[in-house]
C-alpha cells in the first residue's frame, strides 16, 4: 500500500508521527512524506522518503494573515496553518495525482492533505501529537479553509477522518473528550547523535523547545536557573543561551531521549512533544506555558499530579525555588509521573497498530464515535 504522510514543516509536529511512519515501512508499505521544502532535509534525516512541497517554506518562514474582524478565538489561531496550506496545496495535489496514494496520514493541523484525500477518494488517518484536538477547533478551521478547498473542487472535512490515532494516555486526557484509537506515544527526537562523550547526570533540565527561543521568549530562564543554584541543583539548559557557571551547563541541542533518563526534573514550555516525552520517561515536570496548546498541557500536568505550573509572565526566583524543591524530592509528583509512564508503556505500539491497518482504513470500531 502507498501511504502519503503530510505534516506541518516543524519538528514539534512531524517527529511524533515518525515512529508510526517507520512502523508502516517495516510492515512493507511504501511511505512518502510531503512537507515544506524548508523542512525537507530535516525530515529526510529520519530515513523516510521525502518530497518537498510549497517551495522553501517551513513553519516559521510563513507569515500568517491578519485575523478577520470579529473572528472567533478558535479561528484567529489558525492563520499560520492556513497560510501553509495555501503554499503547499498546489504541489501536494500534483504529487498525489502522479503517485496515487492509497492512504493519507496527517497531523491535525496540516490542512492541505485533506484536499488530496477528497480528490482521490482515499481514507485519512489523523495522527495526534499530544492532547486530542477538540473537534470544535477543527470545525472553526473548516470555515476558514472553505475558499481554499473550493478552488480545488472539494469541501473541507477535517472532522471526518477514517481514524484518529490517539497517543494521549487515558488518565492524561481531559474529561469529556472523545478518545481515538489508542497508540503508545514513542518519543522521537531526531537521528542526530549527542556527540562524543557521556552525558552527565543532572538534577534539572531546562528547555523551551525550538520556537520560543527563536521568538525571543526566554525571560523565564534566568529565575529558574537562579532558583536551581539556590538549591544546589546541577542544571542543564537546552536551546537558550546561558553562560556556563558552577553547576550549570548549556547546549544548543541534545535529544531529550538521551537527557531525560539522566535528569530528575524537567522544566519547560509545555509544548506537546516535550510534555509527552517527559510523561513517557516518568520525569516530574515544571511547566511554564506561553501559547497555543501549551496552557492545556500545563493544566493537565498539574491536574494529574505529575508536576506543577508557573505563569511565565509572573514567575520569579522564589516561586521557582519552591516548585523545584518539591519536584526534585521523592514526593507525590514523582510517583504520579512513574505511574503515568507505566500507563503509556501499556498502550499498543505503533507496530501493533499498523498490523491492523486493514481495519484502520475501514469503519471505526465500536466505542470510537465519529468525530
mmCIF file of C-alpha atoms in Angstrom:
data_model
loop_
_atom_site.group_PDB
_atom_site.id
_atom_site.type_symbol
_atom_site.label_atom_id
_atom_site.label_comp_id
_atom_site.label_asym_id
_atom_site.label_seq_id
_atom_site.Cartn_x
_atom_site.Cartn_y
_atom_site.Cartn_z
ATOM 1 C CA UNK A 1 0.000 0.000 0.000
ATOM 2 C CA UNK A 2 1.167 3.530 -0.777
ATOM 3 C CA UNK A 3 0.908 5.853 2.212
ATOM 4 C CA UNK A 4 1.277 9.607 1.859
ATOM 5 C CA UNK A 5 2.243 11.356 5.113
ATOM 6 C CA UNK A 6 1.606 15.104 5.373
ATOM 7 C CA UNK A 7 2.833 17.250 8.236
ATOM 8 C CA UNK A 8 3.399 20.876 9.101
ATOM 9 C CA UNK A 9 7.081 21.642 8.464
ATOM 10 C CA UNK A 10 8.240 21.698 12.085
ATOM 11 C CA UNK A 11 9.868 19.144 14.361
ATOM 12 C CA UNK A 12 7.176 19.517 17.034
ATOM 13 C CA UNK A 13 4.529 18.421 14.526
ATOM 14 C CA UNK A 14 6.485 15.912 12.449
ATOM 15 C CA UNK A 15 8.624 13.988 14.928
ATOM 16 C CA UNK A 16 5.693 12.485 16.904
ATOM 17 C CA UNK A 17 4.421 10.644 13.813
ATOM 18 C CA UNK A 18 7.827 9.334 12.704
ATOM 19 C CA UNK A 19 7.572 6.097 14.780
ATOM 20 C CA UNK A 20 4.237 5.273 13.110
ATOM 21 C CA UNK A 21 5.604 6.078 9.641
ATOM 22 C CA UNK A 22 8.625 3.840 10.266
ATOM 23 C CA UNK A 23 6.311 1.083 11.509
ATOM 24 C CA UNK A 24 4.324 1.339 8.280
ATOM 25 C CA UNK A 25 7.524 0.926 6.299
ATOM 26 C CA UNK A 26 8.651 -2.052 8.399
ATOM 27 C CA UNK A 27 5.343 -3.696 7.550
ATOM 28 C CA UNK A 28 6.133 -3.414 3.840
ATOM 29 C CA UNK A 29 4.128 -0.319 2.930
ATOM 30 C CA UNK A 30 5.577 2.407 0.718
ATOM 31 C CA UNK A 31 5.737 5.625 2.707
ATOM 32 C CA UNK A 32 6.305 9.092 1.265
ATOM 33 C CA UNK A 33 6.410 12.242 3.406
ATOM 34 C CA UNK A 34 5.284 15.544 1.883
ATOM 35 C CA UNK A 35 6.255 18.662 3.820
ATOM 36 C CA UNK A 36 7.518 22.189 3.285
ATOM 37 C CA UNK A 37 10.750 22.436 1.334
ATOM 38 C CA UNK A 38 12.448 24.415 4.091
ATOM 39 C CA UNK A 39 11.983 21.451 6.425
ATOM 40 C CA UNK A 40 12.518 18.627 3.912
ATOM 41 C CA UNK A 41 16.185 17.965 4.716
ATOM 42 C CA UNK A 42 15.447 17.566 8.426
ATOM 43 C CA UNK A 43 12.527 15.252 7.647
ATOM 44 C CA UNK A 44 14.695 13.177 5.278
ATOM 45 C CA UNK A 45 17.314 12.769 8.022
ATOM 46 C CA UNK A 46 14.865 10.389 9.738
ATOM 47 C CA UNK A 47 15.434 7.911 6.902
ATOM 48 C CA UNK A 48 11.990 8.378 5.387
ATOM 49 C CA UNK A 49 11.491 9.307 1.739
ATOM 50 C CA UNK A 50 10.510 12.979 1.480
ATOM 51 C CA UNK A 51 9.005 15.115 -1.278
ATOM 52 C CA UNK A 52 9.275 18.900 -0.721
ATOM 53 C CA UNK A 53 6.167 20.993 -1.371
ATOM 54 C CA UNK A 54 5.408 24.695 -1.234
ATOM 55 C CA UNK A 55 8.885 25.888 -2.116
ATOM 56 C CA UNK A 56 11.405 26.730 0.584
ATOM 57 C CA UNK A 57 8.805 27.040 3.345
ATOM 58 C CA UNK A 58 8.744 25.972 6.975
ATOM 59 C CA UNK A 59 6.533 26.808 9.929
ATOM 60 C CA UNK A 60 8.412 29.944 10.977
ATOM 61 C CA UNK A 61 9.004 31.383 7.494
ATOM 62 C CA UNK A 62 5.381 31.761 6.502
ATOM 63 C CA UNK A 63 3.599 34.938 7.607
ATOM 64 C CA UNK A 64 0.098 34.357 8.981
ATOM 65 C CA UNK A 65 -2.680 36.567 7.617
ATOM 66 C CA UNK A 66 -4.381 39.022 9.921
ATOM 67 C CA UNK A 67 -7.461 37.517 11.618
ATOM 68 C CA UNK A 68 -10.758 38.657 10.145
ATOM 69 C CA UNK A 69 -12.526 41.368 12.165
ATOM 70 C CA UNK A 70 -14.746 39.634 14.692
ATOM 71 C CA UNK A 71 -13.146 36.204 14.131
ATOM 72 C CA UNK A 72 -13.682 33.725 16.956
ATOM 73 C CA UNK A 73 -10.553 32.864 19.006
ATOM 74 C CA UNK A 74 -10.510 29.339 17.557
ATOM 75 C CA UNK A 75 -10.373 30.817 14.046
ATOM 76 C CA UNK A 76 -7.824 33.531 14.843
ATOM 77 C CA UNK A 77 -5.285 30.888 15.929
ATOM 78 C CA UNK A 78 -5.244 29.073 12.582
ATOM 79 C CA UNK A 79 -3.657 31.828 10.474
ATOM 80 C CA UNK A 80 -0.181 30.335 10.074
ATOM 81 C CA UNK A 81 -1.543 26.842 9.311
ATOM 82 C CA UNK A 82 -3.913 28.293 6.719
ATOM 83 C CA UNK A 83 -1.037 30.166 5.071
ATOM 84 C CA UNK A 84 0.982 26.928 4.940
ATOM 85 C CA UNK A 85 -1.915 25.108 3.287
ATOM 86 C CA UNK A 86 -2.161 27.855 0.674
ATOM 87 C CA UNK A 87 1.545 27.440 -0.134
ATOM 88 C CA UNK A 88 1.713 23.642 -0.163
ATOM 89 C CA UNK A 89 -1.631 22.591 -1.670
ATOM 90 C CA UNK A 90 -0.794 23.012 -5.400
ATOM 91 C CA UNK A 91 2.396 20.927 -5.198
ATOM 92 C CA UNK A 92 0.713 18.336 -2.986
ATOM 93 C CA UNK A 93 -2.179 17.886 -5.400
ATOM 94 C CA UNK A 94 0.217 17.384 -8.338
ATOM 95 C CA UNK A 95 2.272 14.887 -6.329
ATOM 96 C CA UNK A 96 -0.780 12.860 -5.308
ATOM 97 C CA UNK A 97 -2.128 12.702 -8.852
ATOM 98 C CA UNK A 98 1.179 11.258 -10.043
ATOM 99 C CA UNK A 99 1.971 8.975 -7.086
ATOM 100 C CA UNK A 100 -1.629 7.809 -6.402
ATOM 101 C CA UNK A 101 -1.503 7.024 -2.654
ATOM 102 C CA UNK A 102 -3.958 4.561 -1.103
ATOM 103 C CA UNK A 103 -3.984 6.214 2.320
ATOM 104 C CA UNK A 104 -3.239 9.643 3.787
ATOM 105 C CA UNK A 105 -1.715 10.069 7.259
ATOM 106 C CA UNK A 106 -1.723 13.654 8.519
ATOM 107 C CA UNK A 107 -1.219 15.677 11.666
ATOM 108 C CA UNK A 108 -4.294 17.522 12.986
ATOM 109 C CA UNK A 109 -3.003 20.945 11.947
ATOM 110 C CA UNK A 110 -1.899 20.070 8.390
ATOM 111 C CA UNK A 111 -4.678 21.367 6.141
ATOM 112 C CA UNK A 112 -3.607 20.652 2.542
ATOM 113 C CA UNK A 113 -3.634 16.850 2.824
ATOM 114 C CA UNK A 114 -7.439 16.539 3.091
ATOM 115 C CA UNK A 115 -7.751 18.154 -0.361
ATOM 116 C CA UNK A 116 -5.838 15.206 -1.816
ATOM 117 C CA UNK A 117 -7.888 12.674 0.128
ATOM 118 C CA UNK A 118 -11.168 14.160 -1.106
ATOM 119 C CA UNK A 119 -9.983 14.339 -4.717
ATOM 120 C CA UNK A 120 -8.715 10.743 -4.766
ATOM 121 C CA UNK A 121 -11.383 9.287 -2.500
ATOM 122 C CA UNK A 122 -8.842 7.751 -0.109
ATOM 123 C CA UNK A 123 -9.193 7.373 3.672
ATOM 124 C CA UNK A 124 -7.453 9.659 6.147
ATOM 125 C CA UNK A 125 -5.714 8.762 9.392
ATOM 126 C CA UNK A 126 -5.287 11.728 11.727
ATOM 127 C CA UNK A 127 -2.229 11.176 13.921
ATOM 128 C CA UNK A 128 -2.320 13.205 17.137
ATOM 129 C CA UNK A 129 0.826 14.681 18.662
ATOM 130 C CA UNK A 130 -0.445 15.344 22.168
ATOM 131 C CA UNK A 131 -3.795 16.062 23.751
ATOM 132 C CA UNK A 132 -6.737 15.229 21.465
ATOM 133 C CA UNK A 133 -7.611 18.110 19.161
ATOM 134 C CA UNK A 134 -11.071 19.437 20.136
ATOM 135 C CA UNK A 135 -13.479 18.910 17.264
ATOM 136 C CA UNK A 136 -14.911 22.412 17.703
ATOM 137 C CA UNK A 137 -11.485 23.857 16.890
ATOM 138 C CA UNK A 138 -11.360 21.842 13.680
ATOM 139 C CA UNK A 139 -14.861 22.972 12.756
ATOM 140 C CA UNK A 140 -13.651 26.560 13.099
ATOM 141 C CA UNK A 141 -10.761 25.715 10.741
ATOM 142 C CA UNK A 142 -13.224 24.158 8.268
ATOM 143 C CA UNK A 143 -14.938 27.523 7.866
ATOM 144 C CA UNK A 144 -11.658 29.334 7.208
ATOM 145 C CA UNK A 145 -10.494 26.718 4.704
ATOM 146 C CA UNK A 146 -13.626 26.737 2.560
ATOM 147 C CA UNK A 147 -12.323 29.254 -0.033
ATOM 148 C CA UNK A 148 -9.079 27.303 -0.492
ATOM 149 C CA UNK A 149 -10.815 23.957 -0.750
ATOM 150 C CA UNK A 150 -13.408 25.344 -3.179
ATOM 151 C CA UNK A 151 -10.578 26.225 -5.600
ATOM 152 C CA UNK A 152 -9.724 22.522 -5.717
ATOM 153 C CA UNK A 153 -13.341 21.402 -6.044
ATOM 154 C CA UNK A 154 -13.721 19.831 -2.592
ATOM 155 C CA UNK A 155 -15.283 20.651 0.755
ATOM 156 C CA UNK A 156 -13.257 20.832 3.999
ATOM 157 C CA UNK A 157 -13.938 17.804 6.194
ATOM 158 C CA UNK A 158 -11.296 17.980 8.893
ATOM 159 C CA UNK A 159 -13.717 16.464 11.398
ATOM 160 C CA UNK A 160 -14.258 13.291 9.357
ATOM 161 C CA UNK A 161 -11.044 11.224 9.306
ATOM 162 C CA UNK A 162 -11.450 7.478 8.871
ATOM 163 C CA UNK A 163 -9.455 7.034 12.045
ATOM 164 C CA UNK A 164 -7.860 9.127 14.793
ATOM 165 C CA UNK A 165 -4.692 7.715 16.333
ATOM 166 C CA UNK A 166 -4.630 8.925 19.915
ATOM 167 C CA UNK A 167 -1.228 8.946 21.637
ATOM 168 C CA UNK A 168 -2.614 10.568 24.798
ATOM 169 C CA UNK A 169 -2.765 8.142 27.749
ATOM 170 C CA UNK A 170 -6.301 7.863 29.162
ATOM 171 C CA UNK A 171 -5.570 9.420 32.550
ATOM 172 C CA UNK A 172 -3.951 12.482 30.930
ATOM 173 C CA UNK A 173 -6.910 13.091 28.620
ATOM 174 C CA UNK A 174 -9.342 15.810 29.749
ATOM 175 C CA UNK A 175 -12.754 14.629 30.904
ATOM 176 C CA UNK A 176 -15.421 14.501 28.233
ATOM 177 C CA UNK A 177 -13.029 14.298 25.263
ATOM 178 C CA UNK A 178 -13.826 11.503 22.808
ATOM 179 C CA UNK A 179 -10.916 9.098 22.548
ATOM 180 C CA UNK A 180 -9.460 7.885 19.296
ATOM 181 C CA UNK A 181 -7.692 4.582 18.707
ATOM 182 C CA UNK A 182 -5.113 4.184 21.448
ATOM 183 C CA UNK A 183 -1.459 4.032 20.437
ATOM 184 C CA UNK A 184 1.637 4.303 22.582
ATOM 185 C CA UNK A 185 3.485 7.609 22.485
ATOM 186 C CA UNK A 186 7.012 6.751 21.337
ATOM 187 C CA UNK A 187 9.401 9.692 21.783
ATOM 188 C CA UNK A 188 11.428 10.589 18.707
ATOM 189 C CA UNK A 189 13.875 13.479 18.909
ATOM 190 C CA UNK A 190 15.805 13.199 15.682
ATOM 191 C CA UNK A 191 18.544 10.992 14.303
ATOM 192 C CA UNK A 192 21.436 13.204 15.349
ATOM 193 C CA UNK A 193 23.771 11.711 17.969
ATOM 194 C CA UNK A 194 24.537 13.742 21.050
ATOM 195 C CA UNK A 195 28.212 13.898 20.173
ATOM 196 C CA UNK A 196 31.305 12.462 21.818
ATOM 197 C CA UNK A 197 31.397 11.760 25.495
ATOM 198 C CA UNK A 198 28.842 10.629 28.027
ATOM 199 C CA UNK A 199 26.039 12.893 29.198
ATOM 200 C CA UNK A 200 26.395 13.823 32.836
ATOM 201 C CA UNK A 201 23.555 13.156 35.259
ATOM 202 C CA UNK A 202 21.758 16.371 36.256
ATOM 203 C CA UNK A 203 19.036 17.323 38.715
ATOM 204 C CA UNK A 204 17.276 19.730 36.355
ATOM 205 C CA UNK A 205 16.977 20.048 32.599
ATOM 206 C CA UNK A 206 15.507 23.320 31.307
ATOM 207 C CA UNK A 207 14.296 23.644 27.702
ATOM 208 C CA UNK A 208 11.946 25.980 25.867
ATOM 209 C CA UNK A 209 11.840 23.948 22.670
ATOM 210 C CA UNK A 210 12.777 25.417 19.301
ATOM 211 C CA UNK A 211 10.120 28.053 18.588
ATOM 212 C CA UNK A 212 10.128 30.171 21.765
ATOM 213 C CA UNK A 213 13.893 30.901 21.712
ATOM 214 C CA UNK A 214 13.574 31.820 18.022
ATOM 215 C CA UNK A 215 10.875 34.323 19.006
ATOM 216 C CA UNK A 216 12.974 35.694 21.870
ATOM 217 C CA UNK A 217 10.717 34.371 24.644
ATOM 218 C CA UNK A 218 13.412 33.304 27.110
ATOM 219 C CA UNK A 219 12.743 35.528 30.137
ATOM 220 C CA UNK A 220 11.874 32.531 32.341
ATOM 221 C CA UNK A 221 15.376 31.054 32.034
ATOM 222 C CA UNK A 222 17.117 33.392 34.500
ATOM 223 C CA UNK A 223 14.789 32.947 37.526
ATOM 224 C CA UNK A 224 14.676 29.172 37.087
ATOM 225 C CA UNK A 225 18.462 28.851 36.769
ATOM 226 C CA UNK A 226 18.943 31.137 39.792
ATOM 227 C CA UNK A 227 16.447 29.109 41.851
ATOM 228 C CA UNK A 228 18.198 25.879 40.895
ATOM 229 C CA UNK A 229 21.522 27.370 42.011
ATOM 230 C CA UNK A 230 19.958 28.314 45.359
ATOM 231 C CA UNK A 231 19.037 24.658 45.836
ATOM 232 C CA UNK A 232 22.434 23.383 44.713
ATOM 233 C CA UNK A 233 20.947 21.586 41.702
ATOM 234 C CA UNK A 234 23.068 20.502 38.756
ATOM 235 C CA UNK A 235 21.350 22.121 35.768
ATOM 236 C CA UNK A 236 21.426 21.583 32.002
ATOM 237 C CA UNK A 237 19.916 24.326 29.811
ATOM 238 C CA UNK A 238 18.988 23.397 26.236
ATOM 239 C CA UNK A 239 18.415 25.818 23.378
ATOM 240 C CA UNK A 240 18.585 29.121 25.298
ATOM 241 C CA UNK A 241 21.860 30.991 25.619
ATOM 242 C CA UNK A 242 23.058 30.790 29.210
ATOM 243 C CA UNK A 243 26.595 31.471 30.436
ATOM 244 C CA UNK A 244 28.136 28.387 31.976
ATOM 245 C CA UNK A 245 28.638 28.737 35.716
ATOM 246 C CA UNK A 246 29.267 26.333 38.599
ATOM 247 C CA UNK A 247 26.549 23.713 38.448
ATOM 248 C CA UNK A 248 25.110 24.987 35.116
ATOM 249 C CA UNK A 249 25.906 23.801 31.604
ATOM 250 C CA UNK A 250 24.172 24.623 28.345
ATOM 251 C CA UNK A 251 23.899 23.099 24.898
ATOM 252 C CA UNK A 252 22.271 24.278 21.693
ATOM 253 C CA UNK A 253 20.552 20.930 21.229
ATOM 254 C CA UNK A 254 20.564 17.422 22.684
ATOM 255 C CA UNK A 255 17.990 14.657 22.101
ATOM 256 C CA UNK A 256 15.579 14.589 25.044
ATOM 257 C CA UNK A 257 15.500 10.824 24.741
ATOM 258 C CA UNK A 258 19.105 10.797 25.961
ATOM 259 C CA UNK A 259 18.706 13.573 28.521
ATOM 260 C CA UNK A 260 15.517 12.555 30.341
ATOM 261 C CA UNK A 261 16.823 9.267 31.800
ATOM 262 C CA UNK A 262 19.629 11.325 33.360
ATOM 263 C CA UNK A 263 17.631 14.153 34.947
ATOM 264 C CA UNK A 264 15.333 14.329 37.971
ATOM 265 C CA UNK A 265 13.082 17.219 36.864
ATOM 266 C CA UNK A 266 12.253 18.776 33.503
ATOM 267 C CA UNK A 267 11.352 22.494 33.393
ATOM 268 C CA UNK A 268 9.885 23.511 30.060
ATOM 269 C CA UNK A 269 7.364 25.457 27.970
ATOM 270 C CA UNK A 270 4.713 22.694 27.971
ATOM 271 C CA UNK A 271 4.937 22.020 24.246
ATOM 272 C CA UNK A 272 3.314 18.720 23.331
ATOM 273 C CA UNK A 273 6.484 16.903 22.270
ATOM 274 C CA UNK A 274 8.380 17.895 25.397
ATOM 275 C CA UNK A 275 5.423 17.224 27.703
ATOM 276 C CA UNK A 276 4.784 13.757 26.327
ATOM 277 C CA UNK A 277 8.466 12.825 26.245
ATOM 278 C CA UNK A 278 8.653 13.584 29.963
ATOM 279 C CA UNK A 279 5.446 11.628 30.579
ATOM 280 C CA UNK A 280 6.899 8.613 28.786
ATOM 281 C CA UNK A 281 10.127 8.887 30.790
ATOM 282 C CA UNK A 282 8.328 9.263 34.134
ATOM 283 C CA UNK A 283 10.063 12.554 34.981
ATOM 284 C CA UNK A 284 8.288 15.230 37.090
ATOM 285 C CA UNK A 285 7.668 18.479 35.228
ATOM 286 C CA UNK A 286 7.655 22.214 35.863
ATOM 287 C CA UNK A 287 5.506 23.736 33.120
ATOM 288 C CA UNK A 288 5.768 27.387 32.048
ATOM 289 C CA UNK A 289 3.263 27.685 29.171
ATOM 290 C CA UNK A 290 3.327 30.560 26.701
ATOM 291 C CA UNK A 291 0.986 29.936 23.731
ATOM 292 C CA UNK A 292 -1.061 27.579 21.507
ATOM 293 C CA UNK A 293 -1.638 24.221 23.212
ATOM 294 C CA UNK A 294 0.890 24.859 25.989
ATOM 295 C CA UNK A 295 -1.635 26.107 28.606
ATOM 296 C CA UNK A 296 -3.759 23.000 28.014
ATOM 297 C CA UNK A 297 -0.765 20.719 28.516
ATOM 298 C CA UNK A 298 0.313 22.611 31.634
ATOM 299 C CA UNK A 299 -3.182 22.333 33.107
ATOM 300 C CA UNK A 300 -3.139 18.556 32.638
ATOM 301 C CA UNK A 301 0.384 18.301 34.109
ATOM 302 C CA UNK A 302 -0.891 19.959 37.260
ATOM 303 C CA UNK A 303 -4.271 18.202 37.342
ATOM 304 C CA UNK A 304 -2.748 14.724 37.042
ATOM 305 C CA UNK A 305 -0.158 15.442 39.731
ATOM 306 C CA UNK A 306 2.900 14.765 37.547
ATOM 307 C CA UNK A 307 4.182 18.296 38.036
ATOM 308 C CA UNK A 308 3.434 21.942 38.653
ATOM 309 C CA UNK A 309 2.936 25.015 36.515
ATOM 310 C CA UNK A 310 4.003 28.643 36.852
ATOM 311 C CA UNK A 311 2.765 31.572 34.768
ATOM 312 C CA UNK A 312 5.775 32.767 32.741
ATOM 313 C CA UNK A 313 4.759 36.424 32.904
ATOM 314 C CA UNK A 314 4.803 36.327 36.721
ATOM 315 C CA UNK A 315 7.483 33.776 37.526
ATOM 316 C CA UNK A 316 10.174 34.846 39.982
ATOM 317 C CA UNK A 317 13.117 33.232 41.700
ATOM 318 C CA UNK A 318 11.202 32.420 44.903
ATOM 319 C CA UNK A 319 8.291 30.759 43.091
ATOM 320 C CA UNK A 320 10.666 28.700 41.001
ATOM 321 C CA UNK A 321 12.684 27.665 44.061
ATOM 322 C CA UNK A 322 9.550 26.463 45.890
ATOM 323 C CA UNK A 323 8.355 24.454 42.886
ATOM 324 C CA UNK A 324 11.740 22.896 42.134
ATOM 325 C CA UNK A 325 12.329 21.923 45.767
ATOM 326 C CA UNK A 326 9.077 19.952 45.757
ATOM 327 C CA UNK A 327 9.627 18.336 42.365
ATOM 328 C CA UNK A 328 13.210 17.209 42.936
ATOM 329 C CA UNK A 329 12.186 15.295 46.071
ATOM 330 C CA UNK A 330 10.827 11.762 46.183
ATOM 331 C CA UNK A 331 7.315 13.119 46.553
ATOM 332 C CA UNK A 332 3.850 12.557 45.081
ATOM 333 C CA UNK A 333 4.716 14.132 41.719
ATOM 334 C CA UNK A 334 7.451 11.564 41.105
ATOM 335 C CA UNK A 335 5.133 8.689 41.998
ATOM 336 C CA UNK A 336 2.426 10.069 39.708
ATOM 337 C CA UNK A 337 4.931 10.518 36.872
ATOM 338 C CA UNK A 338 6.107 6.912 37.175
ATOM 339 C CA UNK A 339 2.513 5.646 37.147
ATOM 340 C CA UNK A 340 1.680 7.615 34.011
ATOM 341 C CA UNK A 341 4.836 6.364 32.321
ATOM 342 C CA UNK A 342 3.721 2.793 33.015
ATOM 343 C CA UNK A 343 0.304 3.618 31.556
ATOM 344 C CA UNK A 344 1.913 4.860 28.344
ATOM 345 C CA UNK A 345 4.021 1.722 28.113
ATOM 346 C CA UNK A 346 0.889 -0.430 28.292
ATOM 347 C CA UNK A 347 -0.690 1.165 25.195
ATOM 348 C CA UNK A 348 -0.446 -0.661 21.823
ATOM 349 C CA UNK A 349 2.811 0.024 19.991
ATOM 350 C CA UNK A 350 2.898 1.591 16.505
ATOM 351 C CA UNK A 351 3.799 -1.820 15.058
ATOM 352 C CA UNK A 352 0.759 -3.388 16.718
ATOM 353 C CA UNK A 353 -1.488 -0.646 15.341
ATOM 354 C CA UNK A 354 -0.031 -0.988 11.848
ATOM 355 C CA UNK A 355 -0.802 -4.721 11.973
ATOM 356 C CA UNK A 356 -4.484 -3.779 11.938
ATOM 357 C CA UNK A 357 -4.071 -1.373 9.032
ATOM 358 C CA UNK A 358 -6.863 -3.053 7.077
ATOM 359 C CA UNK A 359 -9.436 -2.155 9.695
ATOM 360 C CA UNK A 360 -7.838 1.249 10.180
ATOM 361 C CA UNK A 361 -8.902 2.244 6.699
ATOM 362 C CA UNK A 362 -12.397 0.830 7.023
ATOM 363 C CA UNK A 363 -15.094 1.509 9.599
ATOM 364 C CA UNK A 364 -14.243 2.819 13.081
ATOM 365 C CA UNK A 365 -14.625 0.054 15.674
ATOM 366 C CA UNK A 366 -17.320 0.015 18.351
ATOM 367 C CA UNK A 367 -16.502 2.528 21.060
ATOM 368 C CA UNK A 368 -14.970 5.192 18.832
ATOM 369 C CA UNK A 369 -17.676 7.651 17.994
ATOM 370 C CA UNK A 370 -17.475 9.557 14.717
ATOM 371 C CA UNK A 371 -15.797 12.935 15.166
#
